[in-house]
PDB file of C-alpha atoms and ligand atoms in Angstrom:
ATOM      1  CA  MET K   1      10.475 -19.014 -49.684  1.00 89.00           C
ATOM      2  CA  LYS K   2      10.490 -15.766 -46.429  1.00 93.00           C
ATOM      3  CA  ILE K   3      13.627 -14.752 -46.044  1.00 95.00           C
ATOM      4  CA  GLY K   4      14.345 -11.866 -43.141  1.00 97.00           C
ATOM      5  CA  MET K   5      17.122 -10.107 -43.340  1.00 98.00           C
ATOM      6  CA  PHE K   6      18.820  -7.108 -40.874  1.00 98.00           C
ATOM      7  CA  ASP K   7      21.118  -4.763 -40.845  1.00 98.00           C
ATOM      8  CA  SER K   8      21.482  -0.978 -38.687  1.00 98.00           C
ATOM      9  CA  GLY K   9      19.757   1.148 -41.349  1.00 95.00           C
ATOM     10  CA  LEU K  10      20.172   1.376 -44.904  1.00 95.00           C
ATOM     11  CA  GLY K  11      23.840  -0.889 -45.174  1.00 97.00           C
ATOM     12  CA  GLY K  12      21.766  -4.443 -45.395  1.00 98.00           C
ATOM     13  CA  LEU K  13      19.636  -2.891 -48.553  1.00 98.00           C
ATOM     14  CA  THR K  14      22.681  -3.628 -51.058  1.00 98.00           C
ATOM     15  CA  VAL K  15      22.597  -7.344 -50.017  1.00 98.00           C
ATOM     16  CA  LEU K  16      19.014  -7.598 -50.171  1.00 98.00           C
ATOM     17  CA  LYS K  17      19.359  -5.862 -53.858  1.00 97.00           C
ATOM     18  CA  GLU K  18      21.519  -8.147 -55.068  1.00 96.00           C
ATOM     19  CA  PHE K  19      19.352 -11.461 -53.998  1.00 95.00           C
ATOM     20  CA  VAL K  20      16.375  -9.848 -55.862  1.00 93.00           C
ATOM     21  CA  LYS K  21      18.524  -9.200 -58.530  1.00 91.00           C
ATOM     22  CA  LYS K  22      20.007 -13.024 -58.912  1.00 90.00           C
ATOM     23  CA  TYR K  23      16.772 -14.546 -56.602  1.00 89.00           C
ATOM     24  CA  PRO K  24      13.984 -12.218 -57.253  1.00 87.00           C
ATOM     25  CA  ASN K  25      10.632 -14.849 -56.743  1.00 84.00           C
ATOM     26  CA  ASN K  26      10.941 -15.050 -53.121  1.00 90.00           C
ATOM     27  CA  ILE K  27       8.999 -12.970 -50.263  1.00 93.00           C
ATOM     28  CA  TYR K  28      11.648 -10.989 -48.035  1.00 96.00           C
ATOM     29  CA  ILE K  29      11.888  -9.253 -45.464  1.00 97.00           C
ATOM     30  CA  TYR K  30      13.800  -6.168 -44.088  1.00 98.00           C
ATOM     31  CA  TYR K  31      14.498  -5.007 -41.350  1.00 98.00           C
ATOM     32  CA  GLY K  32      16.357  -1.588 -40.268  1.00 98.00           C
ATOM     33  CA  ASP K  33      17.373  -0.578 -37.057  1.00 98.00           C
ATOM     34  CA  THR K  34      17.563   2.640 -37.760  1.00 97.00           C
ATOM     35  CA  LYS K  35      16.494   3.641 -34.410  1.00 97.00           C
ATOM     36  CA  ASN K  36      19.907   1.882 -33.143  1.00 97.00           C
ATOM     37  CA  ILE K  37      22.081   2.827 -35.282  1.00 96.00           C
ATOM     38  CA  PRO K  38      25.363   1.983 -35.220  1.00 97.00           C
ATOM     39  CA  TYR K  39      25.899  -1.128 -34.549  1.00 97.00           C
ATOM     40  CA  GLY K  40      29.636  -1.345 -35.076  1.00 96.00           C
ATOM     41  CA  ASP K  41      29.873   1.140 -31.072  1.00 95.00           C
ATOM     42  CA  LYS K  42      28.650  -0.763 -29.702  1.00 97.00           C
ATOM     43  CA  THR K  43      29.176  -3.883 -26.802  1.00 96.00           C
ATOM     44  CA  LYS K  44      28.282  -7.511 -27.414  1.00 96.00           C
ATOM     45  CA  GLN K  45      26.271  -6.973 -24.988  1.00 97.00           C
ATOM     46  CA  GLU K  46      23.939  -4.378 -26.304  1.00 97.00           C
ATOM     47  CA  LEU K  47      24.016  -6.274 -29.990  1.00 98.00           C
ATOM     48  CA  ILE K  48      22.935  -9.679 -28.042  1.00 98.00           C
ATOM     49  CA  LYS K  49      19.969  -7.789 -26.655  1.00 97.00           C
ATOM     50  CA  LEU K  50      18.975  -6.252 -29.994  1.00 98.00           C
ATOM     51  CA  ILE K  51      19.303  -9.169 -31.837  1.00 98.00           C
ATOM     52  CA  ARG K  52      16.331 -10.896 -29.499  1.00 98.00           C
ATOM     53  CA  GLU K  53      14.272  -8.801 -30.818  1.00 97.00           C
ATOM     54  CA  ILE K  54      15.193  -9.052 -34.224  1.00 98.00           C
ATOM     55  CA  ILE K  55      15.215 -12.815 -33.887  1.00 98.00           C
ATOM     56  CA  THR K  56      11.749 -12.368 -32.296  1.00 98.00           C
ATOM     57  CA  PHE K  57      10.737 -10.594 -34.908  1.00 98.00           C
ATOM     58  CA  PHE K  58      10.741 -12.658 -37.295  1.00 98.00           C
ATOM     59  CA  GLU K  59       9.633 -15.899 -35.777  1.00 98.00           C
ATOM     60  CA  LYS K  60       6.116 -14.220 -35.841  1.00 98.00           C
ATOM     61  CA  GLU K  61       7.048 -13.775 -39.385  1.00 96.00           C
ATOM     62  CA  LYS K  62       7.901 -17.376 -40.142  1.00 96.00           C
ATOM     63  CA  VAL K  63      10.902 -16.840 -41.793  1.00 96.00           C
ATOM     64  CA  ASP K  64      12.048 -19.533 -43.740  1.00 94.00           C
ATOM     65  CA  MET K  65      15.885 -18.319 -43.413  1.00 96.00           C
ATOM     66  CA  ILE K  66      17.758 -15.539 -41.808  1.00 97.00           C
ATOM     67  CA  ILE K  67      20.224 -13.393 -43.389  1.00 98.00           C
ATOM     68  CA  ILE K  68      22.758 -11.684 -41.398  1.00 98.00           C
ATOM     69  CA  ALA K  69      23.035  -8.402 -43.665  1.00 98.00           C
ATOM     70  CA  CYS K  70      24.993  -6.899 -41.076  1.00 98.00           C
ATOM     71  CA  GLY K  71      29.026  -7.626 -40.926  1.00 98.00           C
ATOM     72  CA  THR K  72      29.157  -6.345 -37.104  1.00 98.00           C
ATOM     73  CA  ILE K  73      26.867  -8.444 -36.078  1.00 98.00           C
ATOM     74  CA  SER K  74      28.311 -11.461 -38.210  1.00 98.00           C
ATOM     75  CA  SER K  75      31.754 -10.806 -37.193  1.00 98.00           C
ATOM     76  CA  MET K  76      30.498 -10.615 -33.513  1.00 97.00           C
ATOM     77  CA  CYS K  77      27.096 -12.672 -32.503  1.00 97.00           C
ATOM     78  CA  LEU K  78      26.932 -15.954 -35.439  1.00 97.00           C
ATOM     79  CA  ASN K  79      27.543 -18.728 -32.521  1.00 97.00           C
ATOM     80  CA  GLU K  80      24.803 -16.485 -29.926  1.00 97.00           C
ATOM     81  CA  ILE K  81      22.074 -15.715 -32.922  1.00 97.00           C
ATOM     82  CA  ARG K  82      22.441 -20.141 -33.862  1.00 96.00           C
ATOM     83  CA  GLN K  83      21.834 -20.650 -30.605  1.00 97.00           C
ATOM     84  CA  MET K  84      18.211 -18.540 -30.360  1.00 97.00           C
ATOM     85  CA  THR K  85      16.483 -18.909 -32.980  1.00 97.00           C
ATOM     86  CA  ASN K  86      15.832 -22.502 -35.249  1.00 97.00           C
ATOM     87  CA  ILE K  87      15.770 -21.108 -38.145  1.00 97.00           C
ATOM     88  CA  LEU K  88      18.333 -21.138 -41.097  1.00 96.00           C
ATOM     89  CA  ILE K  89      20.346 -18.309 -40.300  1.00 97.00           C
ATOM     90  CA  TYR K  90      23.487 -17.066 -42.999  1.00 97.00           C
ATOM     91  CA  ASP K  91      25.995 -14.824 -42.475  1.00 98.00           C
ATOM     92  CA  VAL K  92      27.561 -12.005 -44.666  1.00 98.00           C
ATOM     93  CA  ILE K  93      31.513 -12.532 -43.692  1.00 98.00           C
ATOM     94  CA  SER K  94      32.081 -16.653 -43.344  1.00 98.00           C
ATOM     95  CA  PRO K  95      31.598 -16.838 -47.232  1.00 97.00           C
ATOM     96  CA  THR K  96      34.158 -14.232 -48.021  1.00 98.00           C
ATOM     97  CA  ILE K  97      36.110 -15.720 -46.625  1.00 98.00           C
ATOM     98  CA  GLU K  98      35.499 -19.100 -48.022  1.00 97.00           C
ATOM     99  CA  TYR K  99      36.145 -16.413 -50.799  1.00 97.00           C
ATOM    100  CA  LEU K 100      39.485 -15.150 -50.167  1.00 97.00           C
ATOM    101  CA  GLN K 101      40.878 -18.827 -48.715  1.00 96.00           C
ATOM    102  CA  LYS K 102      40.989 -20.204 -51.593  1.00 95.00           C
ATOM    103  CA  THR K 103      42.429 -16.990 -54.088  1.00 94.00           C
ATOM    104  CA  ASN K 104      45.985 -16.302 -55.143  1.00 93.00           C
ATOM    105  CA  GLN K 105      45.530 -12.663 -53.685  1.00 93.00           C
ATOM    106  CA  ASN K 106      47.981 -12.067 -50.344  1.00 94.00           C
ATOM    107  CA  LYS K 107      47.207  -8.432 -49.836  1.00 97.00           C
ATOM    108  CA  ILE K 108      44.078  -7.599 -48.868  1.00 98.00           C
ATOM    109  CA  GLY K 109      42.767  -4.272 -46.999  1.00 98.00           C
ATOM    110  CA  ILE K 110      39.480  -4.519 -44.153  1.00 98.00           C
ATOM    111  CA  PHE K 111      37.540  -1.834 -44.370  1.00 98.00           C
ATOM    112  CA  ALA K 112      35.248  -2.397 -41.575  1.00 98.00           C
ATOM    113  CA  THR K 113      32.901  -1.095 -38.513  1.00 98.00           C
ATOM    114  CA  ASN K 114      34.969  -0.357 -35.088  1.00 97.00           C
ATOM    115  CA  ALA K 115      33.291  -3.430 -34.302  1.00 97.00           C
ATOM    116  CA  THR K 116      34.281  -6.259 -36.900  1.00 98.00           C
ATOM    117  CA  ILE K 117      37.719  -4.900 -36.855  1.00 98.00           C
ATOM    118  CA  ASN K 118      38.003  -5.411 -33.233  1.00 97.00           C
ATOM    119  CA  SER K 119      37.013  -9.271 -33.911  1.00 97.00           C
ATOM    120  CA  HIS K 120      39.839  -9.646 -35.694  1.00 98.00           C
ATOM    121  CA  ILE K 121      37.316 -12.211 -37.068  1.00 98.00           C
ATOM    122  CA  PHE K 122      39.840 -11.378 -40.997  1.00 98.00           C
ATOM    123  CA  LYS K 123      43.299 -11.486 -40.258  1.00 97.00           C
ATOM    124  CA  THR K 124      42.358 -14.802 -37.897  1.00 97.00           C
ATOM    125  CA  SER K 125      41.223 -16.741 -40.285  1.00 97.00           C
ATOM    126  CA  LEU K 126      43.197 -15.769 -42.881  1.00 97.00           C
ATOM    127  CA  LYS K 127      46.314 -15.736 -41.102  1.00 95.00           C
ATOM    128  CA  ASN K 128      48.185 -17.009 -44.410  1.00 94.00           C
ATOM    129  CA  LYS K 129      47.601 -13.347 -45.503  1.00 97.00           C
ATOM    130  CA  LYS K 130      48.520  -9.944 -45.122  1.00 97.00           C
ATOM    131  CA  ILE K 131      45.814  -9.136 -43.671  1.00 98.00           C
ATOM    132  CA  LEU K 132      45.453  -5.144 -43.094  1.00 98.00           C
ATOM    133  CA  GLU K 133      42.536  -3.763 -40.852  1.00 98.00           C
ATOM    134  CA  ILE K 134      41.300  -0.340 -40.922  1.00 98.00           C
ATOM    135  CA  ALA K 135      37.815   0.799 -38.720  1.00 98.00           C
ATOM    136  CA  THR K 136      35.902   3.377 -40.931  1.00 97.00           C
ATOM    137  CA  GLN K 137      33.016   4.153 -38.835  1.00 90.00           C
ATOM    138  CA  GLU K 138      33.278   7.300 -40.228  1.00 95.00           C
ATOM    139  CA  PHE K 139      31.512   6.098 -42.843  1.00 97.00           C
ATOM    140  CA  VAL K 140      27.705   4.914 -41.836  1.00 96.00           C
ATOM    141  CA  PRO K 141      26.711   8.294 -40.784  1.00 96.00           C
ATOM    142  CA  MET K 142      27.964   9.494 -43.842  1.00 96.00           C
ATOM    143  CA  ILE K 143      26.013   7.233 -45.902  1.00 96.00           C
ATOM    144  CA  GLU K 144      23.249   7.273 -43.283  1.00 95.00           C
ATOM    145  CA  ASN K 145      22.876  11.473 -43.464  1.00 94.00           C
ATOM    146  CA  ASN K 146      24.076  11.254 -46.717  1.00 93.00           C
ATOM    147  CA  LYS K 147      26.931  13.901 -46.300  1.00 95.00           C
ATOM    148  CA  ILE K 148      29.893  11.946 -48.623  1.00 96.00           C
ATOM    149  CA  ASP K 149      33.173  13.176 -47.541  1.00 97.00           C
ATOM    150  CA  LEU K 150      35.214  12.787 -50.029  1.00 97.00           C
ATOM    151  CA  ASN K 151      38.582  13.753 -47.996  1.00 97.00           C
ATOM    152  CA  ILE K 152      37.457  11.520 -45.852  1.00 97.00           C
ATOM    153  CA  ILE K 153      37.179   8.487 -48.668  1.00 98.00           C
ATOM    154  CA  LYS K 154      40.833   8.988 -50.259  1.00 97.00           C
ATOM    155  CA  LYS K 155      42.674   9.318 -47.061  1.00 97.00           C
ATOM    156  CA  TYR K 156      41.206   5.776 -45.750  1.00 98.00           C
ATOM    157  CA  CYS K 157      41.815   4.899 -49.060  1.00 98.00           C
ATOM    158  CA  ASN K 158      45.526   5.711 -49.549  1.00 97.00           C
ATOM    159  CA  GLN K 159      46.073   3.378 -46.594  1.00 97.00           C
ATOM    160  CA  ILE K 160      45.808   0.291 -48.429  1.00 96.00           C
ATOM    161  CA  SER K 161      46.299   1.617 -51.857  1.00 93.00           C
ATOM    162  CA  SER K 162      48.630  -1.304 -52.029  1.00 95.00           C
ATOM    163  CA  CYS K 163      46.546  -4.230 -51.036  1.00 97.00           C
ATOM    164  CA  ASP K 164      45.257  -6.752 -54.360  1.00 96.00           C
ATOM    165  CA  VAL K 165      41.647  -6.851 -52.780  1.00 98.00           C
ATOM    166  CA  LEU K 166      39.844  -4.133 -50.185  1.00 98.00           C
ATOM    167  CA  VAL K 167      36.841  -5.887 -48.533  1.00 98.00           C
ATOM    168  CA  LEU K 168      33.506  -4.224 -48.010  1.00 98.00           C
ATOM    169  CA  GLY K 169      33.463  -5.144 -44.322  1.00 98.00           C
ATOM    170  CA  CYS K 170      30.508  -3.406 -43.962  1.00 98.00           C
ATOM    171  CA  THR K 171      27.293  -3.813 -45.486  1.00 98.00           C
ATOM    172  CA  HIS K 172      26.503  -0.157 -45.921  1.00 98.00           C
ATOM    173  CA  TYR K 173      30.235   0.836 -48.063  1.00 98.00           C
ATOM    174  CA  PRO K 174      28.899  -0.465 -51.494  1.00 98.00           C
ATOM    175  CA  ILE K 175      26.469   2.214 -51.644  1.00 98.00           C
ATOM    176  CA  LEU K 176      30.308   4.022 -51.568  1.00 98.00           C
ATOM    177  CA  GLU K 177      31.849   1.708 -54.170  1.00 97.00           C
ATOM    178  CA  GLN K 178      32.296   3.685 -57.285  1.00 97.00           C
ATOM    179  CA  LYS K 179      33.672   6.362 -55.287  1.00 97.00           C
ATOM    180  CA  LEU K 180      36.121   4.250 -53.503  1.00 98.00           C
ATOM    181  CA  LYS K 181      36.392   2.611 -57.273  1.00 97.00           C
ATOM    182  CA  LYS K 182      37.913   6.320 -58.551  1.00 96.00           C
ATOM    183  CA  TYR K 183      40.966   6.403 -56.111  1.00 97.00           C
ATOM    184  CA  LEU K 184      42.114   2.440 -56.070  1.00 97.00           C
ATOM    185  CA  PRO K 185      41.345   1.521 -59.765  1.00 96.00           C
ATOM    186  CA  ASP K 186      43.980  -1.980 -59.467  1.00 96.00           C
ATOM    187  CA  VAL K 187      41.950  -2.983 -56.211  1.00 97.00           C
ATOM    188  CA  LEU K 188      39.930  -5.551 -56.704  1.00 97.00           C
ATOM    189  CA  ILE K 189      36.969  -4.393 -54.742  1.00 98.00           C
ATOM    190  CA  ILE K 190      34.658  -7.139 -53.269  1.00 98.00           C
ATOM    191  CA  ASN K 191      30.722  -7.050 -51.958  1.00 98.00           C
ATOM    192  CA  MET K 192      30.270  -9.121 -49.339  1.00 98.00           C
ATOM    193  CA  ALA K 193      27.127 -10.036 -50.903  1.00 98.00           C
ATOM    194  CA  ILE K 194      28.460 -10.617 -54.316  1.00 97.00           C
ATOM    195  CA  PRO K 195      29.962 -14.221 -52.076  1.00 97.00           C
ATOM    196  CA  LEU K 196      27.136 -14.121 -49.873  1.00 97.00           C
ATOM    197  CA  LEU K 197      25.067 -15.392 -52.733  1.00 95.00           C
ATOM    198  CA  ASN K 198      26.372 -17.977 -54.056  1.00 91.00           C
ATOM    199  CA  LYS K 199      26.399 -19.841 -50.835  1.00 92.00           C
ATOM    200  CA  VAL K 200      23.365 -19.695 -50.707  1.00 90.00           C
ATOM    201  CA  LYS K 201      21.633 -22.376 -52.502  1.00 75.00           C
ATOM    202  CA  LEU K 202      17.776 -20.770 -53.800  1.00 74.00           C
ATOM    203  CA  PHE K 203      15.933 -22.344 -56.472  1.00 60.00           C
ATOM    204  CA  ASN K 204      16.755 -19.491 -58.874  1.00 56.00           C
ATOM    205  CA  ASP K 205      13.333 -18.617 -61.612  1.00 52.00           C
ATOM    206  CA  SER K 206      14.659 -15.266 -62.330  1.00 52.00           C
ATOM    207  CA  ASN K 207      14.411 -16.848 -65.981  1.00 50.00           C
ATOM    208  CA  LEU K 208      10.172 -17.297 -65.294  1.00 49.00           C
ATOM    209  CA  SER K 209      11.312 -12.795 -65.460  1.00 48.00           C
ATOM    210  CA  ARG K 210       8.033 -12.539 -63.545  1.00 52.00           C
ATOM    211  CA  GLU K 211       7.425  -9.499 -62.418  1.00 55.00           C
ATOM    212  CA  ILE K 212       7.995  -8.467 -58.096  1.00 56.00           C
ATOM    213  CA  VAL K 213       5.356  -7.171 -57.008  1.00 55.00           C
ATOM    214  CA  SER K 214       5.975  -4.412 -53.955  1.00 51.00           C
ATOM    215  CA  ASN K 215       4.220  -6.221 -51.563  1.00 59.00           C
ATOM    216  CA  GLU K 216       6.974  -9.026 -51.942  1.00 89.00           C
ATOM    217  CA  ILE K 217       9.538  -6.798 -51.150  1.00 95.00           C
ATOM    218  CA  VAL K 218       8.373  -5.367 -47.669  1.00 96.00           C
ATOM    219  CA  LEU K 219      11.160  -3.149 -45.451  1.00 98.00           C
ATOM    220  CA  TYR K 220      10.739  -2.241 -41.621  1.00 98.00           C
ATOM    221  CA  PHE K 221      12.463   0.284 -40.115  1.00 98.00           C
ATOM    222  CA  THR K 222      12.710   1.348 -36.331  1.00 98.00           C
ATOM    223  CA  LYS K 223      13.177   4.910 -36.794  1.00 97.00           C
ATOM    224  CA  LYS K 224      11.931   7.513 -39.748  1.00 94.00           C
ATOM    225  CA  SER K 225      14.897   9.893 -40.817  1.00 90.00           C
ATOM    226  CA  ASP K 226      14.607  12.898 -43.275  1.00 90.00           C
ATOM    227  CA  THR K 227      16.586  10.899 -45.715  1.00 92.00           C
ATOM    228  CA  LEU K 228      16.429   7.560 -45.142  1.00 95.00           C
ATOM    229  CA  LEU K 229      13.347   7.646 -47.896  1.00 95.00           C
ATOM    230  CA  GLN K 230      16.023   8.889 -50.614  1.00 95.00           C
ATOM    231  CA  ASN K 231      18.687   6.800 -50.071  1.00 96.00           C
ATOM    232  CA  ILE K 232      16.456   3.894 -50.258  1.00 97.00           C
ATOM    233  CA  ASN K 233      15.062   4.483 -53.339  1.00 96.00           C
ATOM    234  CA  ASN K 234      18.776   5.388 -54.189  1.00 96.00           C
ATOM    235  CA  VAL K 235      19.609   1.711 -53.130  1.00 97.00           C
ATOM    236  CA  LEU K 236      16.581  -0.082 -54.723  1.00 97.00           C
ATOM    237  CA  ASP K 237      15.264  -0.004 -57.474  1.00 93.00           C
ATOM    238  CA  PHE K 238      12.066  -2.012 -57.942  1.00 93.00           C
ATOM    239  CA  PRO K 239       9.378  -1.407 -55.974  1.00 93.00           C
ATOM    240  CA  TYR K 240       8.810  -2.252 -52.053  1.00 95.00           C
ATOM    241  CA  LYS K 241       7.079  -1.809 -49.132  1.00 94.00           C
ATOM    242  CA  ILE K 242       7.756   0.663 -46.068  1.00 96.00           C
ATOM    243  CA  ILE K 243       6.684  -0.090 -42.519  1.00 97.00           C
ATOM    244  CA  PHE K 244       7.882   1.586 -39.505  1.00 97.00           C
ATOM    245  CA  LEU K 245       7.778   0.093 -36.260  1.00 94.00           C
TER     246      LEU K 245
HETATM  247  N1  DGL O   1      25.806  -2.521 -42.024  1.00 71.63           N
HETATM  248  C1  DGL O   1      26.267  -2.630 -40.872  1.00 71.63           C
HETATM  249  C2  DGL O   1      27.775  -3.356 -40.721  1.00 71.63           C
HETATM  250  O1  DGL O   1      27.781  -4.528 -41.719  1.00 71.63           O
HETATM  251  C3  DGL O   1      26.689  -2.379 -39.553  1.00 71.63           C
HETATM  252  C4  DGL O   1      27.303  -0.439 -39.282  1.00 71.63           C
HETATM  253  C5  DGL O   1      26.911   0.430 -38.379  1.00 71.63           C
HETATM  254  O2  DGL O   1      25.735   0.180 -37.489  1.00 71.63           O
HETATM  255  O3  DGL O   1      27.730   0.317 -37.607  1.00 71.63           O
HETATM  256  O4  DGL O   1      28.430  -3.747 -39.853  1.00 71.63           O
END
């Protein structure tokens, strides 16, 4: 299967990583829109314009499926994307909401971008739970520039330390997971890629253990930055090919 995934930058690679681990024998085309990062501060109109280009790109690539590996786009533009194309679409937020609806955990903290928090997607979909939504927009530039400020992380962690669960509502945030765990040892941290993986049923032939070759995973980025290559290598532990658009 040929799978397209996209995000504003590095974040969606945390989703790609989990997919390649569970479903290695597919072709993955990743689109990181680094020219337009951050998405979390953009209006819906601005995002829709950017997405149109990405969907056209994936249509030309003839992908079988598109994974919206971005919390911001998942929370704001899912219906619009479904109207743009006939390609099968999965978003990264709905499977986490479905998972949370079935759990007993009641007090749920959400860290996400301004746009996702302002959409209140978690609060409106989980009415019987206590939801604490916190915009942590500083995390994205910290991750992209590889300048992690532990004081900022600690400040936000203190705000949700009484929660049972913390949802990493932006796909960049799993890159900080180990650091978040240090401040929140008793909180269950959810990487949204995991419920998504359980929802998307691909032919699971990982037991064939065929080695992945780099031209099966192609990463497209719309802009180069000083830290990009190093950051990609910090997230991905398999070979890939990179192309700048
Ligand atoms: N990784 C994205 C998300 O999941 C976008 C972050 C941004 O560009 O603001 O929301």
